[in-house]
mmCIF file of C-alpha atoms in Angstrom:
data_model
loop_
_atom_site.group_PDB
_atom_site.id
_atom_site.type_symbol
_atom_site.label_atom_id
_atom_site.label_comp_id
_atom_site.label_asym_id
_atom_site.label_seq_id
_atom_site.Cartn_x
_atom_site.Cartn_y
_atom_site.Cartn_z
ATOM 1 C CA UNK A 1 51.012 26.101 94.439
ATOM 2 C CA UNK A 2 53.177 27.550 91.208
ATOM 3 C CA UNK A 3 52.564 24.376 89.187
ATOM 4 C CA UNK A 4 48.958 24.804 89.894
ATOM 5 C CA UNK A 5 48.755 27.841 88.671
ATOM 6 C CA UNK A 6 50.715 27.392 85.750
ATOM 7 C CA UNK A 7 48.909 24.181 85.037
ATOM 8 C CA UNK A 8 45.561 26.263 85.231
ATOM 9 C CA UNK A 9 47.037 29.084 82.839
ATOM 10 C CA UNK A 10 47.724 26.424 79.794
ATOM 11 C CA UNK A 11 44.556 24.219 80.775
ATOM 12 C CA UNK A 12 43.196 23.960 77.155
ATOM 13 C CA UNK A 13 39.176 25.220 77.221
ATOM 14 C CA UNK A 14 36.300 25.861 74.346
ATOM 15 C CA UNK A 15 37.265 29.140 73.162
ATOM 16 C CA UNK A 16 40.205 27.894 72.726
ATOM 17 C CA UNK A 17 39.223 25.133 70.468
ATOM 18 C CA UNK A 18 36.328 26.867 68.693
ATOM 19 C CA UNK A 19 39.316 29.730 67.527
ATOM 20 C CA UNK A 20 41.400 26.714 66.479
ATOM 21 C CA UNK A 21 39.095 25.408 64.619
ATOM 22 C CA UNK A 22 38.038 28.969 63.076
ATOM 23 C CA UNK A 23 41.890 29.558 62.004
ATOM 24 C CA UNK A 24 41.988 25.899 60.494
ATOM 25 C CA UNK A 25 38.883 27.076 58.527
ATOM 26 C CA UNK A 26 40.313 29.922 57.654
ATOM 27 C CA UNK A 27 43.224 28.797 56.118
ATOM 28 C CA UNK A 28 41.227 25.980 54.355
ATOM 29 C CA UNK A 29 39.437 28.332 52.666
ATOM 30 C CA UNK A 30 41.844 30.400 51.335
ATOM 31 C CA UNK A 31 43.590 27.326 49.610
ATOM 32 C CA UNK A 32 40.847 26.453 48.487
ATOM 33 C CA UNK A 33 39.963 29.468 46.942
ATOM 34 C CA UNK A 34 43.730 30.074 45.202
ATOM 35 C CA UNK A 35 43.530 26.579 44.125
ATOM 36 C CA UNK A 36 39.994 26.956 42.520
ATOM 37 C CA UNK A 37 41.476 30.045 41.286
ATOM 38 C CA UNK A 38 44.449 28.291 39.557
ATOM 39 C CA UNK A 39 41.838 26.162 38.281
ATOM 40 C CA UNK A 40 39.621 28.051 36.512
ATOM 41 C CA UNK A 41 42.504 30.285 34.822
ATOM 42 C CA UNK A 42 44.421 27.525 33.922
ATOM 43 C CA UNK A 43 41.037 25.932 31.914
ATOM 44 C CA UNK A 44 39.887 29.019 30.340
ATOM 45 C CA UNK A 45 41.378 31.449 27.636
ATOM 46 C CA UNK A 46 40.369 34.674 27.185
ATOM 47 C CA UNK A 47 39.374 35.065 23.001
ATOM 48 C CA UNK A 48 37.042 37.146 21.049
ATOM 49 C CA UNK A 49 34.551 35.891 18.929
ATOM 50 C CA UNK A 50 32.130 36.765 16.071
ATOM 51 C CA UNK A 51 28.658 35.810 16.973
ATOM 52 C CA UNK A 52 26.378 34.759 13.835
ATOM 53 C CA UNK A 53 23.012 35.367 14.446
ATOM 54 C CA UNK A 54 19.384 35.514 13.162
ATOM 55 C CA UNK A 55 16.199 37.159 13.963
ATOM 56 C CA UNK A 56 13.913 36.372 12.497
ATOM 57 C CA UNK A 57 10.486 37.497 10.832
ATOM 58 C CA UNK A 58 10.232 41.292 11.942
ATOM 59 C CA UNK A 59 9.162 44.699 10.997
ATOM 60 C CA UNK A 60 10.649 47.051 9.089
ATOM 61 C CA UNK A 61 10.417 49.453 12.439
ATOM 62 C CA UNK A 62 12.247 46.814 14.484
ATOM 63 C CA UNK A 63 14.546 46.520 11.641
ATOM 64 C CA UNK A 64 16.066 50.550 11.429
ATOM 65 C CA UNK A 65 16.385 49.758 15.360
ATOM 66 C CA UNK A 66 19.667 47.662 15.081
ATOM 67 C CA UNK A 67 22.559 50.204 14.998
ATOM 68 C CA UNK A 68 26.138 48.896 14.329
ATOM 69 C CA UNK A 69 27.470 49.547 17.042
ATOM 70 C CA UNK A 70 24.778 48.677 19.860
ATOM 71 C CA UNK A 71 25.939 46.600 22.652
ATOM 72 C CA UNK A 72 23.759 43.576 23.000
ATOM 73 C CA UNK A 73 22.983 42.105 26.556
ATOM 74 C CA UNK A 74 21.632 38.753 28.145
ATOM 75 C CA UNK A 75 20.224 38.906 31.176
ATOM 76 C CA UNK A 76 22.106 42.068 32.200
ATOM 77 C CA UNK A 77 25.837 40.816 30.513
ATOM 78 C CA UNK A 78 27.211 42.292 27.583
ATOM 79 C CA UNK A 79 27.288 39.978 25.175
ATOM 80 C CA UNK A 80 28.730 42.175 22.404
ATOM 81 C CA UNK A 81 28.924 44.804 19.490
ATOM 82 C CA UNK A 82 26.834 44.525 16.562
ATOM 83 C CA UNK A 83 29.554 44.569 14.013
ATOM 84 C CA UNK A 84 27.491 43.952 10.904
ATOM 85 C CA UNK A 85 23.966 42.968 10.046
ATOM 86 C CA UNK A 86 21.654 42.130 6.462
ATOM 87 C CA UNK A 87 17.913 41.747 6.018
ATOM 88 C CA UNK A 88 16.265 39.492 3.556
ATOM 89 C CA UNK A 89 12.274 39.261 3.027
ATOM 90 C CA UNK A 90 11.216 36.602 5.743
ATOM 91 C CA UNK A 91 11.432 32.795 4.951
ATOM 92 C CA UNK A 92 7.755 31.048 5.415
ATOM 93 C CA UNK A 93 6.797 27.961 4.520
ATOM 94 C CA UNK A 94 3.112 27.673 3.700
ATOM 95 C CA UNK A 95 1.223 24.517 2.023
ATOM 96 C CA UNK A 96 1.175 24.371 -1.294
ATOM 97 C CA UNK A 97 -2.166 22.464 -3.011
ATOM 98 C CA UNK A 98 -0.653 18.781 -2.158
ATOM 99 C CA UNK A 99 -0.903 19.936 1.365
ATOM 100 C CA UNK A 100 3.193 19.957 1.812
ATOM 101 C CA UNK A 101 5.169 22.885 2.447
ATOM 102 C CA UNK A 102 6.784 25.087 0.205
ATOM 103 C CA UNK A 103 9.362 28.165 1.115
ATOM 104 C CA UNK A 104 8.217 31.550 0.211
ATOM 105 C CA UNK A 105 9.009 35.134 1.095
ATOM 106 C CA UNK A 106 6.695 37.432 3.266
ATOM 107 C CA UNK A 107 7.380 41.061 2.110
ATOM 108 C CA UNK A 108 6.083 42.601 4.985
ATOM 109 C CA UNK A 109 8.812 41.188 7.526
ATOM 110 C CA UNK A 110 12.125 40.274 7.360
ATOM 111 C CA UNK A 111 14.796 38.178 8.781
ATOM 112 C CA UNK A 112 18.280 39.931 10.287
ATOM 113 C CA UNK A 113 21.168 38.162 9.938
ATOM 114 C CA UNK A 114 24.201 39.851 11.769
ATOM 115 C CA UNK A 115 27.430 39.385 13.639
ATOM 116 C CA UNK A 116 28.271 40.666 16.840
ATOM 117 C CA UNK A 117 31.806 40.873 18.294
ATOM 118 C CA UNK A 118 32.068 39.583 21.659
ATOM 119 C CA UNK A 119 34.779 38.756 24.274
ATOM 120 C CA UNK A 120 35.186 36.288 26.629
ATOM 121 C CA UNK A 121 36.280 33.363 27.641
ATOM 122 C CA UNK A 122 36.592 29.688 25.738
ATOM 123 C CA UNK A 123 36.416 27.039 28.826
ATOM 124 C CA UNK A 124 35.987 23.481 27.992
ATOM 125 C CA UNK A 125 32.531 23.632 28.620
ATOM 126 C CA UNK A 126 32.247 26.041 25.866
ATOM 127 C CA UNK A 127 32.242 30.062 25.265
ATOM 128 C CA UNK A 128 31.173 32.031 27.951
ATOM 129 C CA UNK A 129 30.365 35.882 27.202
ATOM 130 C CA UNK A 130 32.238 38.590 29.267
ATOM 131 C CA UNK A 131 33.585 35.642 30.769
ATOM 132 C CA UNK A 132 30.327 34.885 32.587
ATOM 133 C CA UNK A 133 27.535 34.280 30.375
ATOM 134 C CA UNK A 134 27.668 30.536 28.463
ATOM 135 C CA UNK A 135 26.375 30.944 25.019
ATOM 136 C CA UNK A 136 26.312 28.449 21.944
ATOM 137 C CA UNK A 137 24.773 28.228 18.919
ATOM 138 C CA UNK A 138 20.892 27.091 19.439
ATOM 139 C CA UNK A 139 20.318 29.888 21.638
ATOM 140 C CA UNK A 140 17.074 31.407 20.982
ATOM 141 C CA UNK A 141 16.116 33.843 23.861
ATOM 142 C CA UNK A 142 16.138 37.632 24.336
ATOM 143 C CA UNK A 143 18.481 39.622 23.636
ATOM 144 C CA UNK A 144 18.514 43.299 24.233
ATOM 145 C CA UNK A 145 20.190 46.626 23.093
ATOM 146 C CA UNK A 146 19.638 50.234 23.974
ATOM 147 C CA UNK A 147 17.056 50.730 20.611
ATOM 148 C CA UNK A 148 15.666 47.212 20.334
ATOM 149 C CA UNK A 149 14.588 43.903 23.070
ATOM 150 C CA UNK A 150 14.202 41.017 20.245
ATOM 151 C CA UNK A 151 14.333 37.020 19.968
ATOM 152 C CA UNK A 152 17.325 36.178 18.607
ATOM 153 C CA UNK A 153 18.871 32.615 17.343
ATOM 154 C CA UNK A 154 22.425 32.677 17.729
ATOM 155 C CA UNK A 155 23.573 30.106 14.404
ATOM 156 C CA UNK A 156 27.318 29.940 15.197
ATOM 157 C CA UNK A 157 29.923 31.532 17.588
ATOM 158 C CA UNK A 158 33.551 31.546 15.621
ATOM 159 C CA UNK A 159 36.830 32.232 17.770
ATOM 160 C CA UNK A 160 38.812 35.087 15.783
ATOM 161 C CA UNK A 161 41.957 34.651 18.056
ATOM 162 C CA UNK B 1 32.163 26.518 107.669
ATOM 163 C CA UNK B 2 33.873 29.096 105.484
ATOM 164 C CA UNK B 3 36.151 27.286 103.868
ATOM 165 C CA UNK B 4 33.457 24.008 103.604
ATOM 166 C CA UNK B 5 30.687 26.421 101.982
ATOM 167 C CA UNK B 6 33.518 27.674 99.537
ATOM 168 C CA UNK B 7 34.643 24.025 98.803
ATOM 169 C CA UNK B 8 31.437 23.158 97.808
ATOM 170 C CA UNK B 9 30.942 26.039 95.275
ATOM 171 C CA UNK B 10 34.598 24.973 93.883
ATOM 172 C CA UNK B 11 33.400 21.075 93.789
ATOM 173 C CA UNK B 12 29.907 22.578 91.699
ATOM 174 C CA UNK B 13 31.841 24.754 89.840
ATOM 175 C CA UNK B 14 34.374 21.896 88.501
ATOM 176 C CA UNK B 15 31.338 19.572 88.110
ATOM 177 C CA UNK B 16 30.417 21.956 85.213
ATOM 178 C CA UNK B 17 33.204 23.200 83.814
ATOM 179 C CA UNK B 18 33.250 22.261 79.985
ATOM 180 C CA UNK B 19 36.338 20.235 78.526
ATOM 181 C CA UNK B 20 38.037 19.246 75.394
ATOM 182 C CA UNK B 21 36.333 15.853 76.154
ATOM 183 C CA UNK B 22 32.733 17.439 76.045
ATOM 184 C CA UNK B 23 33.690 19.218 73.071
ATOM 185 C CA UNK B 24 34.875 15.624 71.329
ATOM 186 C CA UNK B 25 31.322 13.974 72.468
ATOM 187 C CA UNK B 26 29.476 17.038 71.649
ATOM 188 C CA UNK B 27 30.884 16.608 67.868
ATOM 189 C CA UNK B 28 30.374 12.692 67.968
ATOM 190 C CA UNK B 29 26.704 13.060 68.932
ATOM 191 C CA UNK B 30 26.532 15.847 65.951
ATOM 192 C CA UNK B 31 28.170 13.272 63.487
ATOM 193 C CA UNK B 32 25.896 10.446 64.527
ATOM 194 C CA UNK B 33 22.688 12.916 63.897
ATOM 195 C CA UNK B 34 23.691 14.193 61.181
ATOM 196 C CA UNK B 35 24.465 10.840 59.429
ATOM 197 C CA UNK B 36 21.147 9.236 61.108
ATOM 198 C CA UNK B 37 19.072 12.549 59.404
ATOM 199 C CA UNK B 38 21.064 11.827 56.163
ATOM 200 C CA UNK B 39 20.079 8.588 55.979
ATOM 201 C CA UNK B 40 16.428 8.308 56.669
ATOM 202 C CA UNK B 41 15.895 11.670 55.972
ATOM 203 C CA UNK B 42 16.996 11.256 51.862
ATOM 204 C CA UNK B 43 15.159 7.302 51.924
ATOM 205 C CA UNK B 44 18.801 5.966 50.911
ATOM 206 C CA UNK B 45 18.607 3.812 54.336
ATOM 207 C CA UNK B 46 15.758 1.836 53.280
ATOM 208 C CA UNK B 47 16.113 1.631 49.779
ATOM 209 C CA UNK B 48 18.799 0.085 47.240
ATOM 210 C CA UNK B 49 20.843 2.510 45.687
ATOM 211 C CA UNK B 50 22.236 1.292 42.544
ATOM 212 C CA UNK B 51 24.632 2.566 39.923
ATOM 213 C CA UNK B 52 23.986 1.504 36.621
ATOM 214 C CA UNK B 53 25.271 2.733 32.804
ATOM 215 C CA UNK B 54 21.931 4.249 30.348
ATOM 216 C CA UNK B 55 21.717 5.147 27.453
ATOM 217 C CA UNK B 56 19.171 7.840 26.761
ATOM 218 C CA UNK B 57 18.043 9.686 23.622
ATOM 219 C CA UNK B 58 16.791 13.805 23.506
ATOM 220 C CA UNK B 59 14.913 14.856 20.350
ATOM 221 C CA UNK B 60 15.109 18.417 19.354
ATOM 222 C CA UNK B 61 12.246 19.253 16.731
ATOM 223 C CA UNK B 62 11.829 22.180 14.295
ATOM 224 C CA UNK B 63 15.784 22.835 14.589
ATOM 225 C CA UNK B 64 16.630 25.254 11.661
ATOM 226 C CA UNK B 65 19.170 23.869 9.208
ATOM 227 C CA UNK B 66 21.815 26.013 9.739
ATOM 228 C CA UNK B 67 22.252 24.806 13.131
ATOM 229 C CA UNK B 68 23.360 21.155 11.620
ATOM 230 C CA UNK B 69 26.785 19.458 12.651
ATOM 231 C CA UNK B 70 27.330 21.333 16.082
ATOM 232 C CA UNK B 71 27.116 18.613 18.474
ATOM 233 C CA UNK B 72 29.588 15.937 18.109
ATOM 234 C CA UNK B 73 29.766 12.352 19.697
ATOM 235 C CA UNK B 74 32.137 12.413 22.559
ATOM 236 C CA UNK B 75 30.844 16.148 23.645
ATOM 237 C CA UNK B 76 29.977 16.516 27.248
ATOM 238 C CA UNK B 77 25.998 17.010 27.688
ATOM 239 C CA UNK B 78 25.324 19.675 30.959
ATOM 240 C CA UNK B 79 21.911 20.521 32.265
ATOM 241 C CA UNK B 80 21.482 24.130 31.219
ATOM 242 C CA UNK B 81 19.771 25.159 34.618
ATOM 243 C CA UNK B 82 21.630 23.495 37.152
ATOM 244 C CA UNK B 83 25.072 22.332 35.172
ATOM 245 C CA UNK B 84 25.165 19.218 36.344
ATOM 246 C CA UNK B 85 26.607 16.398 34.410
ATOM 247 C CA UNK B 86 24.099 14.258 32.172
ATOM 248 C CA UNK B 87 26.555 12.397 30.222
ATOM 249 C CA UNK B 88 28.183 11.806 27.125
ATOM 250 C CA UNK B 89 26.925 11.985 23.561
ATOM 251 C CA UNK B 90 27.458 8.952 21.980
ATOM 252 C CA UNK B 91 25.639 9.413 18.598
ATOM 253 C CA UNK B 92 24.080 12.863 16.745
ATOM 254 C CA UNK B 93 21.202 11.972 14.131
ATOM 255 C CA UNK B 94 19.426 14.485 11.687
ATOM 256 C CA UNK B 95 16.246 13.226 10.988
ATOM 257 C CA UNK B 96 13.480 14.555 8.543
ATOM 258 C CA UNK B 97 11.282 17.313 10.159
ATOM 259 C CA UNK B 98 7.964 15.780 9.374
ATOM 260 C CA UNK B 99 4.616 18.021 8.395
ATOM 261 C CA UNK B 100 1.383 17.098 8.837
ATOM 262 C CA UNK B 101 -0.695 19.031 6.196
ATOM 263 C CA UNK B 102 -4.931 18.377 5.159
ATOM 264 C CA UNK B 103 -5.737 17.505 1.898
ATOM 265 C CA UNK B 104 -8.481 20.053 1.832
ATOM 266 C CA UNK B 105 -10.040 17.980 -0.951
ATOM 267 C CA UNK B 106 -10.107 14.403 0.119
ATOM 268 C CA UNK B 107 -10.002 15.427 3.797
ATOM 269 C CA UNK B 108 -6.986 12.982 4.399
ATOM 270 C CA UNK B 109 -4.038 14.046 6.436
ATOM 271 C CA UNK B 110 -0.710 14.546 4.311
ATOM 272 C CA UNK B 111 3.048 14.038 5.931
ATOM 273 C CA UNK B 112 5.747 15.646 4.581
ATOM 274 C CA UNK B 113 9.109 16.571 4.994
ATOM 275 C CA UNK B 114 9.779 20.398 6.391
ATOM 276 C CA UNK B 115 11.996 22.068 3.742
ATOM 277 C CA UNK B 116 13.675 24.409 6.481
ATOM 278 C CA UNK B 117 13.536 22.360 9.569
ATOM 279 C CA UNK B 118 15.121 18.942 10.882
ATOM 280 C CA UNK B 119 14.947 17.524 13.888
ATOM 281 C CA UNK B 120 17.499 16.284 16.183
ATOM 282 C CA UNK B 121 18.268 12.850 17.731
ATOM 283 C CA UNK B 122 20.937 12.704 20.570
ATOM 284 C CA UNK B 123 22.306 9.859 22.114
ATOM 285 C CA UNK B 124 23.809 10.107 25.495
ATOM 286 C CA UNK B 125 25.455 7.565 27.632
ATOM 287 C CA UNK B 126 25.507 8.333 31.414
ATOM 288 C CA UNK B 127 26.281 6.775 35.047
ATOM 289 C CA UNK B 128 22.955 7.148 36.766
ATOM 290 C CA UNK B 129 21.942 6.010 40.212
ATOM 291 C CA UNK B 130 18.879 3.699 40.301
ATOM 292 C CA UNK B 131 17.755 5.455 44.025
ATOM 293 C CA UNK B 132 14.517 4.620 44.899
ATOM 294 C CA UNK B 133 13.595 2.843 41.561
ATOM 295 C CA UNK B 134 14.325 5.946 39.352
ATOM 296 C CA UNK B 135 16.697 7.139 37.053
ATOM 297 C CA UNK B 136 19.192 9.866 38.450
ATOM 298 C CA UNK B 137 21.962 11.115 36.911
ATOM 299 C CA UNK B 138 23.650 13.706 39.322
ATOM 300 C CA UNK B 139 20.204 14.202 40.570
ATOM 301 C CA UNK B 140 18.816 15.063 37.911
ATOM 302 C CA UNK B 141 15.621 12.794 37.574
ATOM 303 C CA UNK B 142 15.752 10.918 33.182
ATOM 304 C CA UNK B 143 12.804 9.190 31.746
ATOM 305 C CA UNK B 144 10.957 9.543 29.005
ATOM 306 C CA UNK B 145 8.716 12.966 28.444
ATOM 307 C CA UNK B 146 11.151 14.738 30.981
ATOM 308 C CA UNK B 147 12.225 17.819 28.750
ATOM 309 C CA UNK B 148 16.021 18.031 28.974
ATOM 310 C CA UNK B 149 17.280 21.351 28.689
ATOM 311 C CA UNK B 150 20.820 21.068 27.998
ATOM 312 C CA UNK B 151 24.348 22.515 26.362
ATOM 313 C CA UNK B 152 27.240 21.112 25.166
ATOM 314 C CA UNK B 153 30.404 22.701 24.437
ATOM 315 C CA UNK B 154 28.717 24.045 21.152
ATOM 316 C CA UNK B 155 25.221 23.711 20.921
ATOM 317 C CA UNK B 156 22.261 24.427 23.347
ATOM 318 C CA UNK B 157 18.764 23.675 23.165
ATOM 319 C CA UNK B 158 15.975 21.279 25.072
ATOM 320 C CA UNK B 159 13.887 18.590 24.021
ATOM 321 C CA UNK B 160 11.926 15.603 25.435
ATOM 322 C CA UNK B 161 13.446 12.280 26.814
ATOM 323 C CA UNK B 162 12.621 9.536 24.216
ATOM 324 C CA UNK B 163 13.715 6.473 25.766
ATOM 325 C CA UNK B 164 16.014 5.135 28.610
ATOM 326 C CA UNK B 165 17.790 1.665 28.434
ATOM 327 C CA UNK B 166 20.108 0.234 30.814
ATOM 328 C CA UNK B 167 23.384 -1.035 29.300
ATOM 329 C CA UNK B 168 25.642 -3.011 30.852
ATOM 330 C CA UNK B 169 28.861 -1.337 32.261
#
């Protein structure tokens, strides 16, 4: 009558097994997360980086908006500081009588050129932006600061440290 | 009578009671459908799925000059949108931007070379799966006219598929 009991108190049932499995989940996941962890810190070093860029053919208005200073964001991450910035009369090309192009200047829009200092991460995929945001040069997108939303063409991305 | 009726109910009750052995068959059957669904439900029951080495080349046009010399052969090409893995450049061409101007005059049309812009040829060598008769490299579906957004470690940009050859491995 004892052993019965007893062997009814360790019989092994469902809940049993479903909070096995749970804890084996559990503890899978955490490793897994650590280890993926590990990973990811272990490929990526954390650098700041001067960000060349251009945009191109604007106003004078939309010029006086860039402020040294202005953090610049894509897609809601900071990308960076504008450290330093020139404007130049536009580059156009227009046809010349031979029906080929030839560069000119307009006079009535310009092109910025800047840098913006950014941190983030350098991954072997490439540089990633607050550590999130994967930018290279070729990027020609939005960009936005607190004075001005504008295309930009990022030209090169240079590691300072 | 009692004790029969209450037999009974014990008999029922032990005729349903759930086990670890349920629980193993339960999980079997859900294996088995799952696998089954895989299989017929993707078409990769019915059809060949081969793995074969391409070769593939993206054009970027109108590139501005100063973005020359960023891409280098060996560099990991990603798919900008969903980061998968498209390959591995094998060759990086600059080619003439060409411009197609009128001759106002004679009428004619007149090519010439951009003065500010090139355009880019990459060549990219990847594993792709030949699943149901297409391309797919990670999934992600390569022939020509597909526009390829894509990044490497220092350069991003998109540009139509011009060709797809199969090499041998």
């Amino acid at each position: 009558m004892q052993t019965a009991k007893k062997k009814k108190r360790t019989k092994f049932n469902i809940i049993d097994f479903i909070i096995i499995v749970a804890v084996v989940l559990v503890i899978v996941g955490v490793v897994l997360r650590y280890r993926l962890a590990d990973k990811m810190e272990g490929e990526s070093v954390g650098v700041e980086a001067e960000i060349s860029f251009i945009v191109p053919k604007i106003k004078e208005e939309a010029v006086s908006a860039f402020k040294i200073g202005d953090e610049f964001y894509i897609d809601g991450v900071k990308i960076g500081v504008l450290q330093s910035f020139t404007k130049d009369f536009a580059e156009t090309y227009v046809e010349n009588e031979n029906a080929e192009l030839v560069l000119t200047y307009c006079e009535d829009r310009y092109d910025v050129r800047g840098v913006i200092l950014s941190n983030g991460v350098l991954t072997e995929g490439g540089y990633m932006a607050s550590g999130t945001k994967f930018l290279a040069p070729g990027y020609d997108d939005p960009v936005k600061s607190k004075n001005i939303k504008c295309t930009m063409i990022i030209t090169d991305i240079t590691m300072i440290n | 009578m009692i004790n029969s009726t209450k037999g009974a109910k014990d008999m029922e009750k032990k005729k349903f009671r759930f086990n670890i052995v349920d629980v193993i068959l339960l999980l079997i059957i859900a294996a088995a459908s799952a696998a089954l669904g895989y299989i017929f439900l993707s078409g990769s029951g019915s059809e060949k799925s081969d793995t074969v080495e391409i070769v593939y080349t993206v054009d970027v046009p109108e590139l501005r000059r100063e973005l020359k010399n960023k891409i280098e052969p060996g560099d990991r090409v990603v798919d900008s949108v969903s980061l998968c893995d498209l390959g591995e450049v094998v060759s990086v061409e600059y080619l003439d931007q060409i411009y197609e101007g009128e001759d106002h005059k004679t009428g004619t049309l007149v090519y010439s070379v951009h003065p500010g812009e090139m355009m880019l040829r990459l060549t990219v060598k990847a594993t792709a799966s030949k699943a149901d008769g297409f391309y797919m490299i990670n999934g992600y579906y390569m022939a020509v006219g597909v526009t390829v957004s894509f990044r490497t470690p220092g350069f991003m940009s998109n540009g139509p598929c011009m060709s797809v050859e199969e090499v041998s491995a």
